[in-house]
Structures are given as C-alpha cells and as structure tokens.
Coordinates of C-alpha atoms and ligand atoms in Angstrom, one line a residue:
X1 CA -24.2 -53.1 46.5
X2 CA -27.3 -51.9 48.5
X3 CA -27.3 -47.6 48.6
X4 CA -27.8 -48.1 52.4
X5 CA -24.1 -50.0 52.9
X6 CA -22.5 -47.6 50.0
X7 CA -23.6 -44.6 52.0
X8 CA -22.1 -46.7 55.6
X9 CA -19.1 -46.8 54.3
X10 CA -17.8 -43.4 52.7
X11 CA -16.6 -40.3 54.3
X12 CA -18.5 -37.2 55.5
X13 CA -16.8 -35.3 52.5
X14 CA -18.5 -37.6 49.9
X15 CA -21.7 -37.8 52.0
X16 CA -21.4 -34.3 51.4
X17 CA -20.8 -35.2 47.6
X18 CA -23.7 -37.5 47.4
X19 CA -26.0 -35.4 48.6
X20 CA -24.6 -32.4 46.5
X21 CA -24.9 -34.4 43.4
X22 CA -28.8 -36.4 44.1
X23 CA -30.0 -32.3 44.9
X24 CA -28.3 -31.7 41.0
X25 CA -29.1 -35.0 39.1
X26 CA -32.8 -34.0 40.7
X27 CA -32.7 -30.2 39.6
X28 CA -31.1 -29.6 36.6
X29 CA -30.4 -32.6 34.1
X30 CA -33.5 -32.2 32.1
X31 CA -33.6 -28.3 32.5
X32 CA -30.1 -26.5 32.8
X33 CA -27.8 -26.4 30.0
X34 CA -25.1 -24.7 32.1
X35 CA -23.8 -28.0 33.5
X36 CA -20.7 -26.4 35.0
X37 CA -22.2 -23.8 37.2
X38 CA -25.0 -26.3 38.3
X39 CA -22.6 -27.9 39.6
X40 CA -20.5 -25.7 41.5
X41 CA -23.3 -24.0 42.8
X42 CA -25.0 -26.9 44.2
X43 CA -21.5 -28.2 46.2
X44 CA -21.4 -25.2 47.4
X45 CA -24.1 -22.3 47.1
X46 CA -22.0 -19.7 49.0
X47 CA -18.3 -20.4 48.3
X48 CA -16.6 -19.7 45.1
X49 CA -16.2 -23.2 43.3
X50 CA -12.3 -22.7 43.5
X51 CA -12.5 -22.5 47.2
X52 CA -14.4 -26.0 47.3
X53 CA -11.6 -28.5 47.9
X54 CA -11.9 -32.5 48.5
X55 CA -8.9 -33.3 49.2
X56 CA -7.7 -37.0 49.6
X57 CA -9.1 -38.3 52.4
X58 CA -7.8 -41.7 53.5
X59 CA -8.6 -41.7 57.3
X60 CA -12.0 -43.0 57.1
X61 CA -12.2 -44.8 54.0
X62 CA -13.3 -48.6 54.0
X63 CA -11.3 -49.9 50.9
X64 CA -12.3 -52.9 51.1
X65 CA -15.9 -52.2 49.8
X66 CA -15.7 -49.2 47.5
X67 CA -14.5 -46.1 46.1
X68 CA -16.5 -43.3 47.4
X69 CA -19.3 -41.8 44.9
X70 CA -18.1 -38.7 44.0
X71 CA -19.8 -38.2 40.3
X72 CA -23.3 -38.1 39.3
X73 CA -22.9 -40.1 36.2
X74 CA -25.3 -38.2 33.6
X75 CA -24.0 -36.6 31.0
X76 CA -25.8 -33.1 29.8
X77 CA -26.7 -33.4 26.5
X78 CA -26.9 -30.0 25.6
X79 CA -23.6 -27.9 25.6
X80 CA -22.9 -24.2 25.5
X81 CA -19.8 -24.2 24.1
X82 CA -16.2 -22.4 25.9
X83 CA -14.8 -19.2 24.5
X84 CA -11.5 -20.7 25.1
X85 CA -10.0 -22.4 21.7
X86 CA -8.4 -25.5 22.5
X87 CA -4.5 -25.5 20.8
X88 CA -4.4 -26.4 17.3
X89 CA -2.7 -29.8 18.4
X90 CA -6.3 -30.8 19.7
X91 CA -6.7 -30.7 15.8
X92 CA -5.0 -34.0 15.6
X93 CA -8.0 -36.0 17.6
X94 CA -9.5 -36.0 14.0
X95 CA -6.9 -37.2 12.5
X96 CA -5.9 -40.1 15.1
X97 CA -9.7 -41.2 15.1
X98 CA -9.9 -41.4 11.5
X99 CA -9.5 -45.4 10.8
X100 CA -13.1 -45.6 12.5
X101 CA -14.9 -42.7 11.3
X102 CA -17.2 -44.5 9.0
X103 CA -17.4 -48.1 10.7
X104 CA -17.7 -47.0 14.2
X105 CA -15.7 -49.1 16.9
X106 CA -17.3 -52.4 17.9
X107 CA -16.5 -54.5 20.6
X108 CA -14.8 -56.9 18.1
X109 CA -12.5 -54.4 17.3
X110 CA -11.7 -53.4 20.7
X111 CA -10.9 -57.0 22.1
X112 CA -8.4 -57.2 18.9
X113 CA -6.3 -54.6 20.6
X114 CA -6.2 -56.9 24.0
X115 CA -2.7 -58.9 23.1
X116 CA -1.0 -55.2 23.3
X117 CA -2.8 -53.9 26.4
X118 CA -1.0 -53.3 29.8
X119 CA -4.5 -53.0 30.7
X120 CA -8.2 -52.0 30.0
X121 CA -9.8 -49.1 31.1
X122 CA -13.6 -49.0 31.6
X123 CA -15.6 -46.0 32.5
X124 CA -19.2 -46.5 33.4
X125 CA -21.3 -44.4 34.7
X126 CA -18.6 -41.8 36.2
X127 CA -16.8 -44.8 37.9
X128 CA -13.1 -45.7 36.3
X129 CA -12.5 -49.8 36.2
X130 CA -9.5 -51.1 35.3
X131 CA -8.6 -55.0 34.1
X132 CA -4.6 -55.2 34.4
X133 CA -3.4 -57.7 32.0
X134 CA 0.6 -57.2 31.6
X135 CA 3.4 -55.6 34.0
X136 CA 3.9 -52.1 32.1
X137 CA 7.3 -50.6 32.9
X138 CA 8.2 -48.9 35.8
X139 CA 5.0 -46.8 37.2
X140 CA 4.0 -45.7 33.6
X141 CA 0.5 -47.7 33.8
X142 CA -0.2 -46.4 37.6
X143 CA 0.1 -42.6 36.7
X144 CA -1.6 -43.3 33.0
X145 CA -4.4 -44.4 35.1
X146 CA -3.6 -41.4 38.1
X147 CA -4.0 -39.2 35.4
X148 CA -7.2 -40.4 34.0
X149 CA -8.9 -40.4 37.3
X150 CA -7.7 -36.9 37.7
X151 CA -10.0 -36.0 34.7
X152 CA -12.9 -38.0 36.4
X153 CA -12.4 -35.2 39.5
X154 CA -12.0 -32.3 37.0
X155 CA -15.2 -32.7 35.2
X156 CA -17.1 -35.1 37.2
X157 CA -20.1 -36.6 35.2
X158 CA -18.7 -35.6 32.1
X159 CA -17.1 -38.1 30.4
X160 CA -19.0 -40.5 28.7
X161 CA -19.3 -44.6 29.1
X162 CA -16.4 -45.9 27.3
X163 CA -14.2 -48.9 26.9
X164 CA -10.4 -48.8 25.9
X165 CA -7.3 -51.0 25.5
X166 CA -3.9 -49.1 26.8
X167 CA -0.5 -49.7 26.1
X168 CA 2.8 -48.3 27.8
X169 CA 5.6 -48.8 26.2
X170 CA 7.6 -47.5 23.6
X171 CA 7.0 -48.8 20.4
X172 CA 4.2 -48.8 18.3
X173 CA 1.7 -51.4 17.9
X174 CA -0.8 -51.1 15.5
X175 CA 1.2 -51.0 11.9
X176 CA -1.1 -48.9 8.9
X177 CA 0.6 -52.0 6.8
X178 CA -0.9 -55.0 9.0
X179 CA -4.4 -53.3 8.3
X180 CA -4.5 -52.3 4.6
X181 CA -8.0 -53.8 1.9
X182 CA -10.1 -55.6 3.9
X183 CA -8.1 -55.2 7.2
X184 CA -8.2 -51.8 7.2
X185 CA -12.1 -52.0 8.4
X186 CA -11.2 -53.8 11.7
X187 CA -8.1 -51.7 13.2
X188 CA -8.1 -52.2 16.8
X189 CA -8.4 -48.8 18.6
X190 CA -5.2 -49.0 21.2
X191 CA -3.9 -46.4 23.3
X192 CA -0.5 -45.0 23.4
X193 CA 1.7 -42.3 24.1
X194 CA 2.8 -41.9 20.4
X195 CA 2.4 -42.9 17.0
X196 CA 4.0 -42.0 13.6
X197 CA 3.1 -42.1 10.2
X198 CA 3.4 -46.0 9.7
X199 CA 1.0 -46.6 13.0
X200 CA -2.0 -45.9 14.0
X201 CA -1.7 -45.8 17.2
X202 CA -4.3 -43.4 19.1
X203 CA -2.1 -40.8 20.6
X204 CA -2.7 -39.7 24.8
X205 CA -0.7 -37.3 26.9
X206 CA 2.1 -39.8 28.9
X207 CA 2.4 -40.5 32.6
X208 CA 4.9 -37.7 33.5
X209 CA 1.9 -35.1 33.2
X210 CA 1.5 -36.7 36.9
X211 CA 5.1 -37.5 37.8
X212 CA 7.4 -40.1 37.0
X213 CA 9.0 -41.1 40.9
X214 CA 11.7 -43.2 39.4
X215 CA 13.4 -39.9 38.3
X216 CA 12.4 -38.2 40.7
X217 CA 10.3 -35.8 37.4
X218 CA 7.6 -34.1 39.4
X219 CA 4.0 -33.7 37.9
X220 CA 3.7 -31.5 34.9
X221 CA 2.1 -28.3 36.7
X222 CA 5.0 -28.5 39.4
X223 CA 7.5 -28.5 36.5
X224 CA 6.2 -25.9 34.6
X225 CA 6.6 -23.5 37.3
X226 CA 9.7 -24.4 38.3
X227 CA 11.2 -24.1 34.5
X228 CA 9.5 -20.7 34.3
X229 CA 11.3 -19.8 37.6
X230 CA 14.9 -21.6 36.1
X231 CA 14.6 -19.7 33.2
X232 CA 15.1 -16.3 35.2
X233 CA 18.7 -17.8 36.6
X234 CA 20.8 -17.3 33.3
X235 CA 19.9 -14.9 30.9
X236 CA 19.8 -16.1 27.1
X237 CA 23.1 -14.3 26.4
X238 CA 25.2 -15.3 29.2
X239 CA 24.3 -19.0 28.9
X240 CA 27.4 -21.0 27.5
X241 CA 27.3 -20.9 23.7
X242 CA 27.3 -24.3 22.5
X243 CA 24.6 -27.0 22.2
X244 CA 23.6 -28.9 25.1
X245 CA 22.4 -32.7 25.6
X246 CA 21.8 -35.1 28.5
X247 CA 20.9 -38.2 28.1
X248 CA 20.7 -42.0 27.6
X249 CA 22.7 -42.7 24.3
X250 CA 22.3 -46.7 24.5
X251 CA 18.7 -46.5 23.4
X252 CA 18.8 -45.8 19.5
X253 CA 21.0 -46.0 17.0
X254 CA 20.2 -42.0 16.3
X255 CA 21.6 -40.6 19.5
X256 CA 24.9 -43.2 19.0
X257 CA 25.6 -40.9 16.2
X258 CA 25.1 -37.9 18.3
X259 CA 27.5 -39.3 20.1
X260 CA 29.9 -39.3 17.8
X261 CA 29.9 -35.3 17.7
X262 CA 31.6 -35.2 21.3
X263 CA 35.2 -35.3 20.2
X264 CA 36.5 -31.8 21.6
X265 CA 40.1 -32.5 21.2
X266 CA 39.9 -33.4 18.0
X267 CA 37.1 -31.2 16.2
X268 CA 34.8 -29.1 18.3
X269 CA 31.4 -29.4 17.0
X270 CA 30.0 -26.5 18.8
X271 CA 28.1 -29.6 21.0
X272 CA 28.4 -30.4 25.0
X273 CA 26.7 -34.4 25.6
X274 CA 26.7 -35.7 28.6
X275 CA 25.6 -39.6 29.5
X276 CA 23.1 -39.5 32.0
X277 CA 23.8 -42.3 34.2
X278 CA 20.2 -42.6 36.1
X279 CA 21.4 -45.5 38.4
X280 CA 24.0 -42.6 40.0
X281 CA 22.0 -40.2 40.3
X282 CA 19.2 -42.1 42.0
X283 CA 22.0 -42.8 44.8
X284 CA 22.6 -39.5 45.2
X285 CA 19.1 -37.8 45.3
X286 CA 19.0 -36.6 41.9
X287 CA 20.8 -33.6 42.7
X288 CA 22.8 -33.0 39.6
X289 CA 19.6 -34.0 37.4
X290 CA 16.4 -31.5 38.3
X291 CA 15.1 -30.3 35.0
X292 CA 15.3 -26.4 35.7
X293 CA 18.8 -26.0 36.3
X294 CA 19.6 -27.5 32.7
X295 CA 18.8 -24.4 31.1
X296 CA 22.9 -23.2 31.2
X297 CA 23.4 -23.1 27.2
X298 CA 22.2 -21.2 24.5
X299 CA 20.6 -24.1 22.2
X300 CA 19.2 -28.0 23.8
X301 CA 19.3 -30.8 21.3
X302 CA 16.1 -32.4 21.3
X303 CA 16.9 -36.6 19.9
X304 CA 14.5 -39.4 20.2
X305 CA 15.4 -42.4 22.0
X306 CA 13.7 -46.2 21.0
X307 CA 10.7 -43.9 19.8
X308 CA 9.2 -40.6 21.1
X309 CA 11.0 -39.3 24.3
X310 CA 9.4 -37.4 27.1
X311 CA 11.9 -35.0 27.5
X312 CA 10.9 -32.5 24.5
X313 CA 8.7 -30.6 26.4
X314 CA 11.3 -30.1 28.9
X315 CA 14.3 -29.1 26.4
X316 CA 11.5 -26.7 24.5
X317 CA 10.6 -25.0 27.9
X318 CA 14.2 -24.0 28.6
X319 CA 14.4 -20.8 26.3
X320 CA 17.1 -22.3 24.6
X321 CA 17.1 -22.6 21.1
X322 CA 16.1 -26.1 20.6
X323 CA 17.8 -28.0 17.8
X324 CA 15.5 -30.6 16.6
X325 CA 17.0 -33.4 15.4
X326 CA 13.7 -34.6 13.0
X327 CA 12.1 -36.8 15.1
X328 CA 9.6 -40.0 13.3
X329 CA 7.6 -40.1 15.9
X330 CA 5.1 -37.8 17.7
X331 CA 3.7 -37.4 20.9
X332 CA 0.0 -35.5 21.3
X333 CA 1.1 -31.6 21.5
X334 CA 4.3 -32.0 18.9
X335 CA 2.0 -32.3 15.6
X336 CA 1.8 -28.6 16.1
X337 CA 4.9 -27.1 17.0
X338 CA 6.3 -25.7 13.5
X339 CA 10.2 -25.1 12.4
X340 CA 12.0 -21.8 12.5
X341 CA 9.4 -20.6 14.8
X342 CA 9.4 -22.9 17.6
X343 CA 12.9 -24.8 17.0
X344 CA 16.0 -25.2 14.7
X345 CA 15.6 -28.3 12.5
X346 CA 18.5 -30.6 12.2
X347 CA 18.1 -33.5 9.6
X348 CA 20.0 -36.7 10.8
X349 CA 20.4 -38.4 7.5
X350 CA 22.8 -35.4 6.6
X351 CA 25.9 -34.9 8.1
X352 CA 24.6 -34.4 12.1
X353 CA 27.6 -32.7 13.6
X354 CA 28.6 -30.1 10.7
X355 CA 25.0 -28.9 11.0
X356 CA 24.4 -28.9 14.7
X357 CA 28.1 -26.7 14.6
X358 CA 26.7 -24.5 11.8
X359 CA 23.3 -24.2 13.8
X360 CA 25.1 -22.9 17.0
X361 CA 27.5 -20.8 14.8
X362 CA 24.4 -19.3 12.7
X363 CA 22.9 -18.9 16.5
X364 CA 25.9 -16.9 17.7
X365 CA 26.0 -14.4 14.6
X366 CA 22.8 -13.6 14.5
X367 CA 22.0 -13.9 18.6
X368 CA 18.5 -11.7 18.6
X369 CA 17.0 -14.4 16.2
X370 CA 18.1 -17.6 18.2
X371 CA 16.9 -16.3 21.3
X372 CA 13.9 -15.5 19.9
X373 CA 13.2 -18.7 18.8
X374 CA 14.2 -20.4 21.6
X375 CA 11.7 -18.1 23.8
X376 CA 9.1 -19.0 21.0
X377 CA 9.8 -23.4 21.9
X378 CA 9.1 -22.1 25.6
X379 CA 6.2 -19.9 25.0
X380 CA 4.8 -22.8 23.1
X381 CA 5.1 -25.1 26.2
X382 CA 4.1 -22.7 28.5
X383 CA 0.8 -21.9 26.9
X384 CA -0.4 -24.7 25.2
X385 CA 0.8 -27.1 27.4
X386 CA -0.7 -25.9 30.9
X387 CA -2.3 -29.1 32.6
X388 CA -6.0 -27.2 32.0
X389 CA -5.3 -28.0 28.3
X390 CA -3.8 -31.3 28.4
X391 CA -7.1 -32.5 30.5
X392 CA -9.2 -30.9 27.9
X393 CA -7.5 -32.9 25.2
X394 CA -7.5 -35.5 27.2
X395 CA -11.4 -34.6 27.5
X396 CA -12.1 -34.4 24.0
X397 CA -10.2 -37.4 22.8
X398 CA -11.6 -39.2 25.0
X399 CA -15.2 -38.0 24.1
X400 CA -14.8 -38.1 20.7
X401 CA -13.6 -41.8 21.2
X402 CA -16.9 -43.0 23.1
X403 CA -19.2 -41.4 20.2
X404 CA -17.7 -43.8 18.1
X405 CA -18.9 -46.4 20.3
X406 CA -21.3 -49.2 19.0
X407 CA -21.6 -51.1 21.8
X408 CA -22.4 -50.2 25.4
X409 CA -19.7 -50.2 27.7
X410 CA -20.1 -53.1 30.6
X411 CA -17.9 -53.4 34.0
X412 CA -15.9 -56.8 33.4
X413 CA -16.0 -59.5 35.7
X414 CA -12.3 -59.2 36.3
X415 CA -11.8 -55.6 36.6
X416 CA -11.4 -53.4 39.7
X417 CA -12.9 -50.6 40.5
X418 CA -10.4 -47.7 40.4
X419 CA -10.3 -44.1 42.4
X420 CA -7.8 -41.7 43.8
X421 CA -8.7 -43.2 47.1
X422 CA -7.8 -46.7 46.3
X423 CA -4.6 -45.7 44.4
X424 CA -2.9 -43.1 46.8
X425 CA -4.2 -44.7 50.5
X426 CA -3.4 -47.8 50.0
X427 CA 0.7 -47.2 49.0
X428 CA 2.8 -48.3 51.7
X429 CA 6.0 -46.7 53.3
X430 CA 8.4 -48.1 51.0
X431 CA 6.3 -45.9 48.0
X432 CA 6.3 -42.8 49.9
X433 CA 7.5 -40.9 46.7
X434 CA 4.7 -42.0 44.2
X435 CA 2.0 -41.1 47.0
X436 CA 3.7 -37.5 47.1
X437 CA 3.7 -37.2 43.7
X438 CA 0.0 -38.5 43.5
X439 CA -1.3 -36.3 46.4
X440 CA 1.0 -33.2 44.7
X441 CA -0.8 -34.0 41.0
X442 CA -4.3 -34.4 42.3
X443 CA -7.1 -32.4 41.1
X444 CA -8.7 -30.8 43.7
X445 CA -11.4 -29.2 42.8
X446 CA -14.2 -29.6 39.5
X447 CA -13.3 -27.2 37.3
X448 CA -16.2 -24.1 37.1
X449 CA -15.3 -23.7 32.8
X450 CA -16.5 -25.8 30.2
X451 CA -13.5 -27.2 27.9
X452 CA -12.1 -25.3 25.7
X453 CA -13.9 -25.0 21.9
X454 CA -12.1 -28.2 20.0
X455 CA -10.9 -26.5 16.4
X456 CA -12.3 -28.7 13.5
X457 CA -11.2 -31.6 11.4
X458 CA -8.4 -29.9 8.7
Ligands
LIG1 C1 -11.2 -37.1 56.8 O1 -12.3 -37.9 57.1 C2 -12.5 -38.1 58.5 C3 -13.6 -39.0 58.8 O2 -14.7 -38.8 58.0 C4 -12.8 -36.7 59.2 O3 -12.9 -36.8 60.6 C5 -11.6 -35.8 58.8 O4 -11.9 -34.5 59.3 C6 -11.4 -35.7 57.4 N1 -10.2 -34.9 57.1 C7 -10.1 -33.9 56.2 C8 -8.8 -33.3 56.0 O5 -11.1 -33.6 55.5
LIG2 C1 -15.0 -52.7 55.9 O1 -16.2 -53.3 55.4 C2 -16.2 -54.7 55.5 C3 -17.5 -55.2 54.9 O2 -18.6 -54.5 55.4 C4 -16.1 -55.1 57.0 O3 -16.1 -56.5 57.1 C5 -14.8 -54.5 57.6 O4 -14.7 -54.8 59.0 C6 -14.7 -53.0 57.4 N1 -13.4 -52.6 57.8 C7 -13.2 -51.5 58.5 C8 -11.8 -51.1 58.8 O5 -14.1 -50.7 58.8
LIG3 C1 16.9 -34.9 5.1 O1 17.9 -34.9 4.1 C2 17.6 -35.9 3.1 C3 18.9 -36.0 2.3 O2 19.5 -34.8 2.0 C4 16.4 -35.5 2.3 O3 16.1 -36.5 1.3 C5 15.2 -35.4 3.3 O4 14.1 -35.0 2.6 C6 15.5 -34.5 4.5 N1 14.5 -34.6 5.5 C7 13.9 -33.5 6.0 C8 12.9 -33.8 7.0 O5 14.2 -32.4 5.7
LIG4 C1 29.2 -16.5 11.4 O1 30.0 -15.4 11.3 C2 31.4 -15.7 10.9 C3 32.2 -14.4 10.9 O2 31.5 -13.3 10.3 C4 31.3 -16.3 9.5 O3 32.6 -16.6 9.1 C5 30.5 -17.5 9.5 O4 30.3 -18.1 8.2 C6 29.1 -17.2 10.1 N1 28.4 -18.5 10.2 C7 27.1 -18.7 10.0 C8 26.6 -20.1 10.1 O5 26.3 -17.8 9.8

C-alpha cells in the first residue's frame, strides 16, 4: 500500500498520530534514551500525556483498506530502567522460557505448535496480524487478541517483531514427557492460560483481564474496583461463618467431591455450595451472579475446574479467608501467592470436608488471624494484580519471548491485519455487549512510565 492512499484513508486523530510519530522516529530514535517521555511530549507538547486520549473512533474509518497507523515501529535500544519492581510472579517468565534458553526458538519449532493453535499472532513492525486456524470457545480468542492489542496502544512501538502460536482452552498441550532426550531440543513454544508441572505450556494472563460477555464478567480494572467497593458492604466479622462456593461442579472430578461436603441435615461441614446454573442466570440478567456481592461469608473455597479456573482471583479479592483446595495447575500471578499468608491450604487427597470444617472452625476461634489472612489474599490481588502490571507482564514475556527469536518475523499470506478499530467497529447489534466491554477495557492512552524493573531468574 502506497503512504499516499494509507494516509486517504485514516482519521484526523491518526493523521494526528502519524504526524506525531514521523516528527519522533525523525528526532529521537538515534539520540534519546528516554523513549517514554519522547513520546508523550511529541503527541502532545502542552498537555499532560494522561490528558491525551484517542479514543475509538469508528465514524470515519475505511475498514476495508486498513487499520490506522498509530505506532512508529522502532524499538529504542537503549533503556533506562523503571523504579517500579515488577511482582515477584514476573519471576516466573524465566522459568516458563526455560526449554529454549540455550537453542533459541526457530521457525521449525514454532510451526510444531500449529496443530494446537486457535490461532497465530504476528507482530511486525508495531502492527498485530492474526492467522485464525480453529473455533476457540466462546469469545476467549477475541479478548486474548483485545487484550494484546491493548498492549500495542499502551506502549506503542515497544514491543518487538514476534511470532507466536495461541491456544484457548483448558487443557495443556505441550507434555514435559512427549519432549524428553532428543525431543526436549525442539519443544514447540505455545501459548496458554496455564501450565503445571507436567507441561510446558508458556503461561499468559486470560481473556477476562478484558471481559468475558457470556457472563456478563466485566474487564479486570472495572472488577477490581467494584470488589474493593463490595468489600466495604459486610464487614469480615458479620459475614456468615461458614465456607462459601459457587460454581460449576460437573467439570472435574475434584469439585464432585466438594460436593459431597453439602449434606447439612446429615453432618454440617461448616460449607455453603451452591450450583451455578449459568444458562438461568443468563435469562435473568445475571442478577444473582455479579462478583462483588459474593463476598457474604467469612472464608471462599477456591477449587479447580477441568484445569486452572479464572475465578481465583475473584474468590482471593473478597477478604474472605480463602480455602485453597491445592490446585495442579497455575495461572501467571498464582506461582507467587504463598500459604498461611495469602490463603488456607486444604489438601484434597485427605479427607476434604473434615478439613474444610476444621479450617472454618480454626477460623472462628481464632477470628483476628482468619481475617487477616483473608485481607492478605485481597491485598495480594489488589496490588499485584492492577491491569498496569498485568500489561507489564504481559510486556516482558512477551519481550523476553522475541529475544529468543532466530528467525525474523514475516506477515503470512493468510493472516489479517488486526486493530482495535477492526475488532470493536465492525460488531454488529446483536454483539452489543462484547463492544461495551471492548470500548470499557480499551487503553486509552500510551502510558508516560517505563515497565516496571523485571526481578531476575531465581
Ligand atoms: C471521529 O472521526 C471523525 C472523522 O474524522 C471526526 O469528525 C470526529 O470528530 C471524531 N470523533 C471523535 C470523538 O474524536
Ligand atoms: C474504502 O476504500 C475502498 C478502496 O479504496 C473504496 O473502494 C471504498 O469505496 C471505500 N469505502 C468507503 C466507505 O469510503
Ligand atoms: C496431601 O496429603 C497427602 C497424603 O496425606 C500427602 O502425601 C501430600 O504430600 C499432601 N500434599 C500437599 C500439597 O500437602
Ligand atoms: C475451637 O474452639 C473450640 C472451643 O474452645 C474447641 O473445642 C475446638 O477444638 C477449636 N477448634 C479449632 C480447629 O481450633
């Protein structure tokens, strides 16, 4: 595409971009190290950078030619490093990287992972292209992809040329035992949501970070505030003192013998389940389901489902005592949370309902230590788990991932182009909800910070 027809066809606002970025590309790649100011200075010389908004614009926007050229596609070389010290989870990049520390990642390797993709992400050049090869569940692919476009806005030019396979759903893929002697030395690098100490699986923050409309779960940042507000409703000590959990049971064999706890004629094990019937509450407006108003009892049992489930970080943020029922898998912030501090471990190959009872019962005698902990779980969550710092994992993992790189990222022929223009104009009526939650989870604005300081390898 000729410059001249690019430039016909986007919006004042990214005109505005363009011409921000060609004055910085001109002025400061070879001289500045202080990338991040450069650029909020040059959008906008006057303004504070937080002011400077570019919101979606979908009024004037020829989609059938291209997303609008919002990033100047150079990465600085030379960094200052943040004062800000990313969470110790960021720790775990290391780790999950590992398998390709000493071969590097070659092409080769990364087509290997194609038969478990949902689809391939490709990011050249600032621009996000993405080849769709399989129906991932629900919207999980669609806000994956949201989310990682999000990034793009945050630190525009930033992130580095890079090729990756993605998959959505629940179980692992890559097994440590399908890639042992001479296997081990061409593991396909595939993207996931979890992993766990059989898999090697590369671990990235899930789609409800931007929303998941299906449940009507609004985007992380929206959440957060609202489970810091629902927290204030019921004090710790007046919340009903028994153990809480609502959910799907059918999904693992794990939360069927939770299940078997719920007998309250018979033997009360201190526990309060409830089957979450999601097709009911969908017809009625999710009323009896929002997130903040399930922080009524002193202690939330936290049990996975087929693998990881994405409702930890909601039970931790509750200030209930969570009672962690020792999950296999792990999801990218969990790696760090630690036992007695953060939550109440239960062991499931024990006996599950005397020890969730003595748990609740150990939690009412000594009521000044379970609250503690269970404000410790939500502290956790609130601090370490603020969107800033799930986008700088995202950042450095991502980062990280593209140094290990020994081939040069090219746009394939059957991939499209991909932008928060292309995603969110283009939804019709009928998807009203996911446009809300796109236009409610969209980053507005670069950020004026460098990431935060990644800690090093353990
Ligand atoms: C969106 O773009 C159109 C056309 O360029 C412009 O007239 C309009 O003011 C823009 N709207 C916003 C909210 O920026
Ligand atoms: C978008 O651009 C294409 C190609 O230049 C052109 O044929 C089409 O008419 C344009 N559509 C609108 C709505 O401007
Ligand atoms: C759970 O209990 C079993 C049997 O008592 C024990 O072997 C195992 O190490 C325990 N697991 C954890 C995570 O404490
Ligand atoms: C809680 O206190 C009661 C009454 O003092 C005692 O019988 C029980 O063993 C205690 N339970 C736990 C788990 O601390």
């Amino acid at each position: 595409m000729s410059p001249g027809k690019r430039w016909a066809s986007t919006t004042i606002f990214v005109f505005f971009f363009v011409i921000g970025f060609v004055y910085w590309i001109d002025k400061s790649v070879i001289t500045d190290a202080n990338f991040f100011r450069t650029i909020a200075t040059t959008i906008s010389p006057k303004k504070s950078p937080a002011h400077v908004e570019f919101p979606l614009n979908c009024s004037n926007l020829n989609l059938t030619i291209t997303c609008p050229t919002i990033h100047p596609g150079t990465i600085n070389k030379k960094e200052e490093s943040s004062p800000v010290a990313c969470p110790a989870y960021t720790r775990w990049i290391h780790e999950d990287l590992q398998p390709w520390k000493s071969t590097g990642i070659t092409r080769d390797m990364v087509e290997r992972g194609r038969v478990h993709a949902n689809f391939r992400l490709v990011i050249v050049k600032g621009k996000a292209y993405v080849e769709k090869y399989s129906e991932a569940f629900q919207t999980r692919d669609v806000f994956t992809i949201w989310g990682i476009l999000q990034l793009l806005r945050l630190y525009p030019g930033k992130i580095p040329d890079l090729e990756l396979m993605f998959w959505c759903g629940d179980s692992t893929r890559i097994k440590k035992r399908d890639h042992q002697g001479l296997k081990a030395k061409s593991v396909p690098p595939l993207f996931h949501y979890c992993n766990d100490d059989e898999s090697l699986d590369i671990v990235f923050p899930d789609w409800t970070f931007w929303g998941w409309p299906e449940l009507d779960i609004k985007p992380w940042r929206t959440t957060l505030v609202a489970l810091k507000e629902g927290n204030k409703r019921i004090k710790w000590k007046d919340r009903k003192p028994y153990a809480f959990w609502k959910g799907n049971p059918y999904v693992s064999k794990k939360r069927e013998e939770l299940l078997k706890c719920n007998v309250p004629n018979k033997n009360d094990w201190n526990v309060r389940l409830y089957i979450q019937d999601w097709i009911k509450e969908s017809k009625q407006g999710f009323k009896n389901s929002k997130l903040e108003e399930q922080c009524t009892h002193r202690y939330k049992i936290y049990i996975e489902g087929w693998t990881w489930s994405v409702s930890e970080k909601y039970i931790l943020a509750c200030n209930s005592m969570t009672l962690l029922v020792n999950p296999q898998y792990h999801d990218f912030f969990t790696r760090s949370l630690v036992p007695m501090q953060h939550y109440w471990p239960i062991n499931i190959t024990n006996n599950i309902c005397r020890d969730l009872k003595l748990a609740v019962e150990w939690g009412n005698n000594h009521t000044d230590k379970a609250q503690k902990i269970g404000e410790a779980g939500s502290k956790f969550i609130q601090e370490n788990l603020k969107m800033d710092f799930v986008y700088d994992y995202m950042f450095h993992l991502l980062s990280e991932y593209a140094k290990l790189l020994k081939f040069e990222p090219t746009i394939p022929p059957g991939a499209h182009e991909a932008c928060s223009e292309t995603m969110a104009c283009l939804m019709d009526d009928k998807l009203w909800k996911i446009k809300k939650f796109m236009v409610e989870s969209m980053v507005k604005t670069p950020r004026d910070a460098l990431p935060c300081t990644m800690p090093p390898p353990l």
